[in-house]
Each structure stands twice: as structure tokens, then as C-alpha cells.
Coordinates of C-alpha atoms and ligand atoms in Angstrom, one line a residue:
X1 CA 7.5 43.3 -17.0
X2 CA 9.3 44.7 -20.0
X3 CA 9.3 48.5 -20.4
X4 CA 8.8 49.7 -23.9
X5 CA 11.4 52.0 -25.4
X6 CA 11.7 53.5 -28.9
X7 CA 14.3 55.4 -31.0
X8 CA 14.7 55.9 -34.7
X9 CA 18.1 54.2 -34.6
X10 CA 19.3 51.8 -31.9
X11 CA 23.1 51.6 -32.0
X12 CA 24.6 48.4 -30.4
X13 CA 28.1 49.0 -28.9
X14 CA 30.0 52.1 -27.7
X15 CA 33.3 51.3 -29.5
X16 CA 34.7 53.6 -32.3
X17 CA 32.1 52.4 -34.8
X18 CA 29.0 52.9 -32.5
X19 CA 30.2 56.3 -31.2
X20 CA 30.9 57.7 -34.6
X21 CA 27.5 56.6 -35.9
X22 CA 25.9 58.0 -32.7
X23 CA 27.7 61.4 -33.1
X24 CA 26.7 61.8 -36.7
X25 CA 23.0 61.0 -35.9
X26 CA 22.8 63.0 -32.7
X27 CA 24.6 66.0 -34.5
X28 CA 21.7 66.0 -37.0
X29 CA 19.0 65.7 -34.3
X30 CA 18.1 62.1 -35.1
X31 CA 16.6 60.2 -32.2
X32 CA 19.1 57.5 -31.3
X33 CA 20.3 55.5 -28.3
X34 CA 23.6 53.6 -27.8
X35 CA 23.4 50.3 -25.8
X36 CA 26.7 49.2 -24.3
X37 CA 27.2 45.9 -22.5
X38 CA 30.3 47.1 -20.5
X39 CA 30.6 49.8 -17.9
X40 CA 31.8 53.2 -18.8
X41 CA 35.3 52.9 -17.2
X42 CA 35.9 49.7 -19.0
X43 CA 35.1 51.2 -22.4
X44 CA 37.3 54.2 -21.7
X45 CA 40.3 52.2 -20.6
X46 CA 40.3 49.3 -23.1
X47 CA 43.7 49.6 -24.8
X48 CA 43.7 48.3 -28.4
X49 CA 44.5 50.2 -31.6
X50 CA 46.8 53.2 -31.8
X51 CA 47.6 53.9 -35.5
X52 CA 45.0 56.1 -37.2
X53 CA 45.2 56.4 -41.0
X54 CA 45.2 59.8 -42.6
X55 CA 41.7 59.2 -43.9
X56 CA 40.4 58.4 -40.4
X57 CA 41.8 61.7 -39.2
X58 CA 40.1 63.5 -42.1
X59 CA 36.7 61.8 -41.3
X60 CA 37.0 62.8 -37.6
X61 CA 38.0 66.3 -38.6
X62 CA 35.0 66.6 -41.0
X63 CA 32.6 66.0 -38.1
X64 CA 34.4 68.0 -35.4
X65 CA 35.5 64.9 -33.6
X66 CA 39.3 65.5 -33.8
X67 CA 40.1 67.9 -31.0
X68 CA 41.8 65.3 -28.8
X69 CA 43.9 63.7 -31.5
X70 CA 44.9 67.1 -33.0
X71 CA 46.2 68.2 -29.6
X72 CA 47.6 64.9 -28.2
X73 CA 48.1 62.7 -31.2
X74 CA 51.6 62.3 -32.7
X75 CA 52.6 62.1 -36.4
X76 CA 54.2 58.9 -37.3
X77 CA 55.7 57.9 -40.7
X78 CA 58.5 55.5 -40.4
X79 CA 58.7 51.7 -40.2
X80 CA 61.8 49.6 -39.8
X81 CA 62.2 46.0 -40.9
X82 CA 64.8 43.7 -39.3
X83 CA 65.7 40.3 -40.5
X84 CA 68.7 38.0 -41.1
X85 CA 69.4 40.1 -44.2
X86 CA 69.9 43.3 -42.2
X87 CA 67.6 46.2 -41.6
X88 CA 66.0 49.0 -43.6
X89 CA 63.7 51.8 -43.0
X90 CA 60.8 53.2 -45.0
X91 CA 59.7 56.8 -44.5
X92 CA 56.2 56.3 -46.0
X93 CA 55.4 60.0 -45.8
X94 CA 57.6 60.4 -48.8
X95 CA 56.2 57.4 -50.6
X96 CA 52.8 56.5 -52.2
X97 CA 50.3 59.2 -51.4
X98 CA 52.7 60.9 -49.0
X99 CA 50.4 60.2 -46.0
X100 CA 51.2 59.6 -42.3
X101 CA 49.7 57.9 -39.3
X102 CA 48.5 59.7 -36.2
X103 CA 49.4 57.7 -33.1
X104 CA 46.5 58.1 -30.7
X105 CA 45.4 55.4 -28.3
X106 CA 42.0 53.9 -29.1
X107 CA 40.8 54.4 -25.5
X108 CA 41.4 58.1 -25.8
X109 CA 39.6 58.3 -29.1
X110 CA 36.7 56.4 -27.6
X111 CA 36.7 58.8 -24.6
X112 CA 36.6 61.8 -26.9
X113 CA 33.8 60.4 -29.0
X114 CA 31.8 59.6 -25.9
X115 CA 32.3 63.0 -24.3
X116 CA 31.2 64.7 -27.5
X117 CA 28.1 62.5 -27.9
X118 CA 27.0 63.2 -24.3
X119 CA 27.6 66.9 -24.8
X120 CA 25.3 66.8 -27.8
X121 CA 22.6 65.3 -25.5
X122 CA 23.1 61.7 -26.6
X123 CA 22.1 58.8 -24.5
X124 CA 24.3 55.8 -23.8
X125 CA 23.0 53.0 -21.6
X126 CA 26.0 51.3 -20.1
X127 CA 25.8 47.9 -18.6
X128 CA 23.0 47.0 -21.0
X129 CA 23.6 43.9 -23.0
X130 CA 21.8 43.5 -26.3
X131 CA 20.6 39.9 -26.5
X132 CA 19.1 39.7 -30.0
X133 CA 17.8 41.7 -32.9
X134 CA 14.3 40.7 -33.9
X135 CA 12.2 41.3 -37.1
X136 CA 15.2 42.9 -39.0
X137 CA 13.5 41.9 -42.2
X138 CA 10.6 44.2 -41.4
X139 CA 10.6 48.0 -41.1
X140 CA 10.0 47.7 -37.4
X141 CA 12.9 45.8 -35.8
X142 CA 13.4 45.5 -32.1
X143 CA 16.3 44.6 -29.8
X144 CA 15.8 42.6 -26.6
X145 CA 18.2 43.5 -23.8
X146 CA 19.3 42.6 -20.3
X147 CA 19.3 45.8 -18.3
X148 CA 22.1 46.8 -15.9
X149 CA 19.9 45.5 -13.0
X150 CA 19.5 42.2 -14.8
X151 CA 15.9 42.8 -15.9
X152 CA 14.8 42.1 -19.5
X153 CA 13.8 45.0 -21.8
X154 CA 13.0 45.6 -25.4
X155 CA 13.9 48.6 -27.7
X156 CA 11.9 49.3 -30.9
X157 CA 13.5 51.1 -33.8
X158 CA 13.4 51.9 -37.5
X159 CA 17.0 50.9 -37.9
X160 CA 19.6 49.0 -35.9
X161 CA 23.3 49.7 -36.3
X162 CA 25.2 46.6 -35.2
X163 CA 28.5 48.0 -33.9
X164 CA 28.9 45.5 -31.1
X165 CA 32.0 43.7 -32.4
X166 CA 32.8 40.2 -33.4
X167 CA 30.9 38.4 -30.6
X168 CA 27.9 40.8 -30.4
X169 CA 24.2 40.4 -30.8
X170 CA 24.0 41.8 -34.3
X171 CA 26.1 38.9 -35.8
X172 CA 24.2 36.3 -33.7
X173 CA 20.8 37.5 -34.8
X174 CA 21.4 37.0 -38.6
X175 CA 19.2 34.1 -39.7
X176 CA 21.1 31.2 -41.2
X177 CA 21.5 31.6 -44.9
X178 CA 20.9 35.3 -44.9
X179 CA 24.6 36.3 -44.8
X180 CA 27.7 34.4 -45.8
X181 CA 30.7 34.4 -43.6
X182 CA 34.1 34.2 -45.3
X183 CA 36.7 33.1 -42.7
X184 CA 40.4 32.6 -42.7
X185 CA 42.5 31.4 -39.8
X186 CA 46.1 32.4 -40.5
X187 CA 47.4 29.8 -38.1
X188 CA 49.6 32.3 -36.3
X189 CA 49.2 33.7 -32.8
X190 CA 50.7 36.8 -31.1
X191 CA 51.3 37.5 -27.5
X192 CA 50.2 41.2 -27.4
X193 CA 51.9 43.2 -24.7
X194 CA 51.7 46.7 -23.3
X195 CA 54.8 47.7 -21.5
X196 CA 55.4 50.6 -19.2
X197 CA 58.4 51.7 -21.1
X198 CA 59.2 54.5 -23.6
X199 CA 59.5 53.4 -27.2
X200 CA 62.8 51.7 -28.1
X201 CA 62.9 53.1 -31.6
X202 CA 61.4 56.1 -33.4
X203 CA 59.7 53.7 -35.9
X204 CA 57.3 50.8 -36.0
X205 CA 59.6 47.9 -35.7
X206 CA 58.9 44.6 -37.6
X207 CA 61.4 41.8 -36.8
X208 CA 61.4 38.7 -38.9
X209 CA 63.2 36.0 -37.0
X210 CA 63.6 32.2 -37.2
X211 CA 62.1 32.1 -33.7
X212 CA 59.1 34.0 -34.9
X213 CA 57.9 37.5 -35.5
X214 CA 58.4 40.4 -33.0
X215 CA 56.8 43.8 -33.3
X216 CA 57.3 47.2 -31.7
X217 CA 54.7 50.0 -31.8
X218 CA 54.8 53.3 -30.0
X219 CA 51.7 54.3 -28.0
X220 CA 52.7 57.1 -25.7
X221 CA 56.0 58.5 -24.4
X222 CA 55.7 56.0 -21.5
X223 CA 53.9 53.1 -22.9
X224 CA 54.9 50.8 -25.8
X225 CA 53.1 47.9 -27.5
X226 CA 55.0 44.8 -28.4
X227 CA 54.0 41.6 -30.1
X228 CA 55.7 38.2 -29.9
X229 CA 54.6 35.4 -32.2
X230 CA 53.8 32.4 -30.0
X231 CA 52.6 28.9 -30.5
X232 CA 48.8 28.5 -30.9
X233 CA 47.3 27.7 -27.5
X234 CA 49.9 29.4 -25.4
X235 CA 48.3 30.9 -22.3
X236 CA 48.9 34.6 -21.9
X237 CA 50.6 34.2 -18.6
X238 CA 52.9 31.4 -19.8
X239 CA 56.0 33.6 -20.2
X240 CA 57.7 35.4 -17.4
X241 CA 58.5 39.0 -17.9
X242 CA 62.2 38.1 -18.0
X243 CA 61.6 35.6 -20.8
X244 CA 59.5 38.1 -22.7
X245 CA 62.2 40.8 -22.7
X246 CA 64.9 38.2 -23.6
X247 CA 62.8 36.9 -26.5
X248 CA 62.0 40.5 -27.7
X249 CA 65.7 41.5 -27.5
X250 CA 66.7 38.4 -29.4
X251 CA 64.2 38.6 -32.2
X252 CA 64.5 42.4 -32.5
X253 CA 68.3 41.8 -32.7
X254 CA 69.0 44.2 -29.8
X255 CA 72.6 43.2 -29.7
X256 CA 73.2 44.4 -33.2
X257 CA 70.8 47.4 -33.3
X258 CA 70.6 48.6 -29.8
X259 CA 68.9 47.3 -26.6
X260 CA 65.2 47.7 -25.9
X261 CA 64.0 50.0 -23.2
X262 CA 62.4 47.6 -20.7
X263 CA 59.6 48.2 -18.2
X264 CA 56.8 46.4 -16.4
X265 CA 54.4 44.5 -18.6
X266 CA 51.0 46.2 -17.9
X267 CA 48.8 44.0 -20.1
X268 CA 49.1 40.8 -22.0
X269 CA 46.7 38.9 -24.3
X270 CA 47.1 36.2 -26.9
X271 CA 45.6 37.0 -30.2
X272 CA 45.0 34.3 -32.8
X273 CA 45.3 35.9 -36.2
X274 CA 42.0 35.4 -37.9
X275 CA 40.1 37.3 -40.5
X276 CA 36.5 37.2 -41.6
X277 CA 34.0 39.1 -43.7
X278 CA 30.2 38.9 -43.6
X279 CA 28.5 39.5 -46.8
X280 CA 26.2 41.4 -47.3
X281 CA 26.5 43.9 -44.4
X282 CA 22.8 44.6 -44.4
X283 CA 19.9 42.4 -43.4
X284 CA 16.7 44.5 -43.8
X285 CA 16.9 47.2 -41.2
X286 CA 20.0 45.8 -39.5
X287 CA 23.4 47.1 -40.6
X288 CA 26.8 45.6 -39.6
X289 CA 29.6 48.0 -38.9
X290 CA 33.3 47.7 -37.8
X291 CA 34.4 44.4 -36.2
X292 CA 30.8 43.2 -36.4
X293 CA 31.0 43.5 -40.2
X294 CA 34.6 42.1 -40.6
X295 CA 37.4 41.1 -38.5
X296 CA 40.8 42.2 -39.9
X297 CA 43.9 40.6 -38.3
X298 CA 45.9 43.3 -36.4
X299 CA 48.9 42.7 -38.7
X300 CA 48.3 46.0 -40.6
X301 CA 46.3 48.0 -38.0
X302 CA 43.2 48.4 -40.1
X303 CA 40.3 47.4 -37.8
X304 CA 39.6 50.7 -36.0
X305 CA 40.2 52.6 -39.2
X306 CA 37.7 50.6 -41.2
X307 CA 35.3 50.9 -38.2
X308 CA 35.4 54.7 -38.5
X309 CA 35.1 54.8 -42.3
X310 CA 32.1 52.4 -42.3
X311 CA 30.5 54.4 -39.4
X312 CA 30.7 57.6 -41.4
X313 CA 29.2 55.9 -44.5
X314 CA 26.3 54.5 -42.5
X315 CA 25.8 57.6 -40.4
X316 CA 25.5 59.7 -43.6
X317 CA 23.2 57.2 -45.3
X318 CA 20.9 57.1 -42.2
X319 CA 20.7 60.9 -42.1
X320 CA 19.8 60.9 -45.9
X321 CA 17.1 58.3 -45.3
X322 CA 15.6 59.6 -42.1
X323 CA 15.7 63.3 -42.9
X324 CA 15.5 63.4 -46.7
X325 CA 13.7 60.2 -47.5
X326 CA 16.6 59.2 -49.7
X327 CA 17.4 55.5 -49.2
X328 CA 20.2 55.3 -51.9
X329 CA 23.0 55.5 -49.4
X330 CA 21.5 52.7 -47.3
X331 CA 21.0 50.6 -50.4
X332 CA 24.7 51.1 -51.4
X333 CA 26.1 50.7 -47.9
X334 CA 27.0 47.0 -48.1
X335 CA 28.7 47.0 -51.5
X336 CA 30.6 50.3 -50.8
X337 CA 32.0 49.1 -47.5
X338 CA 32.8 45.6 -48.7
X339 CA 35.1 47.0 -51.4
X340 CA 37.1 48.8 -48.7
X341 CA 37.1 45.8 -46.4
X342 CA 38.4 43.4 -49.0
X343 CA 41.2 45.7 -49.9
X344 CA 42.2 46.0 -46.3
X345 CA 42.0 42.2 -45.9
X346 CA 44.2 41.8 -48.9
X347 CA 46.9 44.0 -47.5
X348 CA 46.7 42.5 -44.0
X349 CA 47.0 39.1 -45.6
X350 CA 50.1 40.3 -47.5
X351 CA 51.6 41.7 -44.2
X352 CA 51.0 38.3 -42.5
X353 CA 53.0 36.5 -45.2
X354 CA 55.7 39.1 -45.1
X355 CA 56.2 38.8 -41.3
X356 CA 55.7 35.2 -40.5
X357 CA 57.5 32.0 -41.6
X358 CA 55.6 28.9 -42.6
X359 CA 53.7 27.5 -39.6
X360 CA 54.7 23.9 -38.7
X361 CA 57.7 22.0 -39.9
X362 CA 60.8 22.5 -41.9
X363 CA 59.9 20.5 -45.0
X364 CA 60.7 21.6 -48.6
X365 CA 57.5 23.5 -48.9
X366 CA 58.3 25.5 -45.7
X367 CA 61.7 26.3 -47.0
X368 CA 60.2 27.4 -50.3
X369 CA 57.8 29.7 -48.5
X370 CA 60.5 31.1 -46.3
X371 CA 62.6 32.0 -49.3
X372 CA 59.5 33.7 -50.8
X373 CA 59.2 35.8 -47.7
X374 CA 62.9 36.9 -47.9
X375 CA 62.3 37.8 -51.6
X376 CA 59.2 39.8 -50.6
X377 CA 61.3 41.8 -48.0
X378 CA 64.1 42.2 -50.5
X379 CA 61.9 43.8 -53.1
X380 CA 60.3 46.0 -50.5
X381 CA 63.8 47.1 -49.6
X382 CA 65.0 47.8 -53.1
X383 CA 62.0 48.5 -55.4
X384 CA 60.6 52.1 -55.4
X385 CA 57.4 51.0 -57.0
X386 CA 56.9 48.3 -54.4
X387 CA 57.6 50.8 -51.7
X388 CA 55.0 53.2 -53.2
X389 CA 52.5 50.4 -53.3
X390 CA 53.3 49.4 -49.7
X391 CA 53.0 53.0 -48.4
X392 CA 49.6 53.6 -50.1
X393 CA 48.1 50.5 -48.6
X394 CA 49.9 50.7 -45.2
X395 CA 48.6 54.1 -44.3
X396 CA 45.6 54.2 -46.6
X397 CA 42.1 52.8 -46.1
Ligands
LIG401 P1 34.7 47.4 -30.5 O1 35.8 48.4 -30.3 O2 35.0 46.0 -30.2 O3 33.4 47.9 -29.8 C1 32.3 47.1 -29.7 C2 31.5 47.5 -28.5 O4 30.3 46.7 -28.4 C3 30.2 46.2 -27.0 N1 29.3 45.0 -27.1 C4 28.0 45.0 -26.7 N2 27.2 46.0 -26.3 C5 25.9 45.7 -26.1 N3 25.4 44.4 -26.3 C6 26.2 43.4 -26.7 N4 25.7 42.2 -26.9 C7 27.6 43.7 -27.0 N5 28.6 43.0 -27.4 C8 29.7 43.8 -27.4 C9 31.6 46.0 -26.5 O5 31.7 46.1 -25.1 C10 32.3 47.2 -27.2 O6 32.3 48.3 -26.4 O7 34.3 47.4 -32.1 P2 34.3 48.5 -33.2 O8 33.6 49.8 -32.7 O9 33.8 47.9 -34.4 O10 35.9 48.9 -33.4 C11 36.8 48.0 -33.9 C12 38.1 48.2 -33.3 O11 38.0 48.2 -31.8 C13 39.1 47.1 -33.7 O12 39.0 46.8 -35.1 C14 40.6 47.5 -33.4 O13 40.9 47.6 -32.1 C15 41.6 46.5 -34.1 N6 43.0 46.8 -33.8 C16 43.6 47.9 -34.4 N7 43.0 48.6 -35.4 C17 43.6 49.6 -36.0 O14 43.0 50.3 -36.8 N8 44.9 50.0 -35.6 C18 45.6 49.4 -34.7 O15 46.7 49.8 -34.3 C19 45.0 48.2 -34.0 N9 45.6 47.5 -33.1 C20 43.6 46.1 -32.8 C21 45.0 46.5 -32.4 C22 43.0 45.1 -32.1 C23 43.7 44.3 -31.1 N10 43.0 43.3 -30.5 C24 42.0 43.5 -29.6 C25 43.1 42.0 -31.2 C26 45.6 45.8 -31.4 C27 45.0 44.7 -30.8 C28 45.7 43.9 -29.7

């Protein structure tokens, strides 16, 4: 027997996107529910992003969702590039629009958003998996679910906010031909690591090396994220901790610029650098938000920032429609978000070409592309206008 449940807005997924939408709706008294496949502890401990753009911080501030990041987040405004041509630093708070990042781990942001939503009286059903969105082309969509006890259920709504990521039910429920998927596989993979070690430099470190890219990103005073470019298909556990640190040391040129501060590897995962964009982001009463709308490769740390921005736009538009019968925001949602998404994609793509050599082979074309990459780094090092452009896009969204 399926129990019948209703809300004005059913939000799929309790990530940054779903919880910002939920907070905006709940804060205005709109009847909504968040359905989340995972358990609460999993959602609150999933370490992913860490660099929040200035605009993300402003959005969270605007809606009173910034208390944790204001007290525990740390300002960050320097990145350092290392390559065969030496190293240089950019303090981007003095370039472009003069903005900074706030370093605040995604799991902490999610925990804050969740706590606030629950304080406002919001409802999150954990352990409930959305299976499919039905009748999105009507004004009365529904969502079939598998409840925490394994039983089937069905939610009815006026709108569904699909914030359930890249492999969620929202994407799967789009009828063939309704939405176009633009996809790009960058042919590059990263071994993403979280190490129980203090940061090794007071900057984001990007090392361009003939053995492949290596990256260093602060998270907290005791935990640092590292990335190592690896061959496609490498299992996450293929490298011993010793090999990981040796490879990081080598690619980051520790001998020349100072050794890395080592520690236990707490988490590892291989990420294939891929990007995609769905177009349009609305199908009737179903809206795609965050990673469900577009996957941005982590090369420029844009994913969580876009998720928050799109969630604010959708949340505001739903409030206008449901409380003031003004559908203009919902009508404009897709085009407005797509313009931000494509700009973020363009910059992430540029970063990928800045940080990685040609994949596969050492033929003439590979050598040509490698020289282009060196030229790109060289103009970033020496041209003020290039640095301003970089800063604006690096920290902006
Ligand atoms: P999320 O965070 O994936 O949340 C989706 C939620 O939906 C749930 N879910 C379902 N619930 C119900 N029914 C279903 N059928 C469901 N299917 C899924 C999931 O359990 C989950 O809780 O998506 P959202 O909210 O769109 O947020 C997107 C961001 O999480 C993502 O873009 C970023 O983490 C990307 N990213 C980074 N972004 C940044 O802005 N800055 C960074 O520094 C940064 N670093 C990263 C990253 C992503 C990484 N990975 C995972 C590739 C570093 C890494 C390693």
C-alpha cells in the first residue's frame, strides 16, 4: 500500500543545492519536504568542496545562513604555480574584482544548512530514495520513492526541485528529447586525497610537471586536500601512501621549494574530469539545480558555488510564484542559470588546459600543445591584464 503525501515543493537531495532551496522556502512558510537517499551522518561527513566564492558567501549572508562560515571559515586569496619554468604567486585579492575565497569544508556548510532548516521546522526524510519524477509536464507532478524501510511511496507536489546530483532521479526522469545533454570528457583523471596533515604552503598550489599535475588545497589546520593526476582507470587504492607522498613531493618540487608536511591518507577517490550541461534546466514543473543541472570538473572549484547560486535563484522564483502568483522568475530560471554555468565551464576548461599536458603520446601535436601550456602560464605570470581576468573568473561566479 502506498501512503499519499503532498507538499507544494518536493526537493530531491540534501546537498548544498537542496538545503539552500529548502531554507529559502521554509523561511517564507512554503510547504516543502526534502527527500534524501543517504543517512544523516553520511550527508554531514561527506568531504568534497572547500573553496567558497565571495558571491556564495554573500548569498548565504543574505539569507542568514552564514553563521558557521563567518566564525570558522578562513579567508584565502593566494595561489602558487610551480613548473619547469619556476614558480610564481598571485594574490588575487589585489587583482580583478579584489575578491577572496572563504575556505569552509562542504560537510560543515551542509551541516549548518541542515541545522537551520530543521530549526525553521523543515522536514528532511533521510534514507528515502527518489525513484522517478512523474507527470512533470503537468501542473501536478509526483515523485515515487523507496522509503527507509524499503516500502514504496509517492509524493505529490506543484513543483519538484531536482537537487539530487549527477546520478539522481531528476536527471533520469527527463523524457528522451526533452533536454539536451552537452558532455565533455577531458581525458584526465585525478587521484583525490584527503591527508591528515597541516597545509604545506599558505596558498593553493598548482604543480605542472612532466609526470602529471599535482595540486594542494588547504581544508583545515589539520587536514589538507591533494590531487595527483593519474592514468585513466587507475584504482583508488593502487598507490601506497609512500608512493603518493613521493610523487607529490616530486611533482610539487619539494626539493627546490620545501618539503611537504606528510600525514596519514584519510580518504582517496579517483575522479575522471568530465563536464556536462543539461539544456534547458526546466521540464514543466521539474527544475534541475546544482550537479543535477551541470557537472563542472573540479579543476576550478565551481560546483558547490554554482549549486548555491542556482538554488538562490530557484528559491526566490518559487517564492514569487507560490506567494505572489508571479511566474516570471521560474520562466527565466533556465536561461539565467545557463549563462552562469557556461561561464564557469569555460573557465574550468581553461584551467584544465593550463594544468595538464596533452594526454597520450609525445608526437608533434603533443609537443605543440605542451608549448601552448607553457605560454599560457608565462602570460599569467607576466601580464597584469591576464592576471585580472584570471582573478575575476577564479574567485567569481
Ligand atoms: P550533491 O552535493 O551531490 O547533493 C546531492 C544529494 O542528493 C542525494 N541523492 C538523492 N536523494 C534522494 N533520491 C535520490 N535518487 C538521490 N540521488 C542522490 C545525495 O545523497 C546527495 O546528498 O549535489 P549539489 O547539492 O548539487 O552540490 C554540488 C556539490 O556537491 C559539488 O558540485 C561540489 O562538491 C564540487 N566540488 C567542488 N565545488 C566547489 O565549488 N569548490 C570545491 O573546492 C570543490 N571541490 C568538488 C570538489 C567535487 C569533488 N568530487 C566529488 C568530484 C572536490 C571533489 C573531490
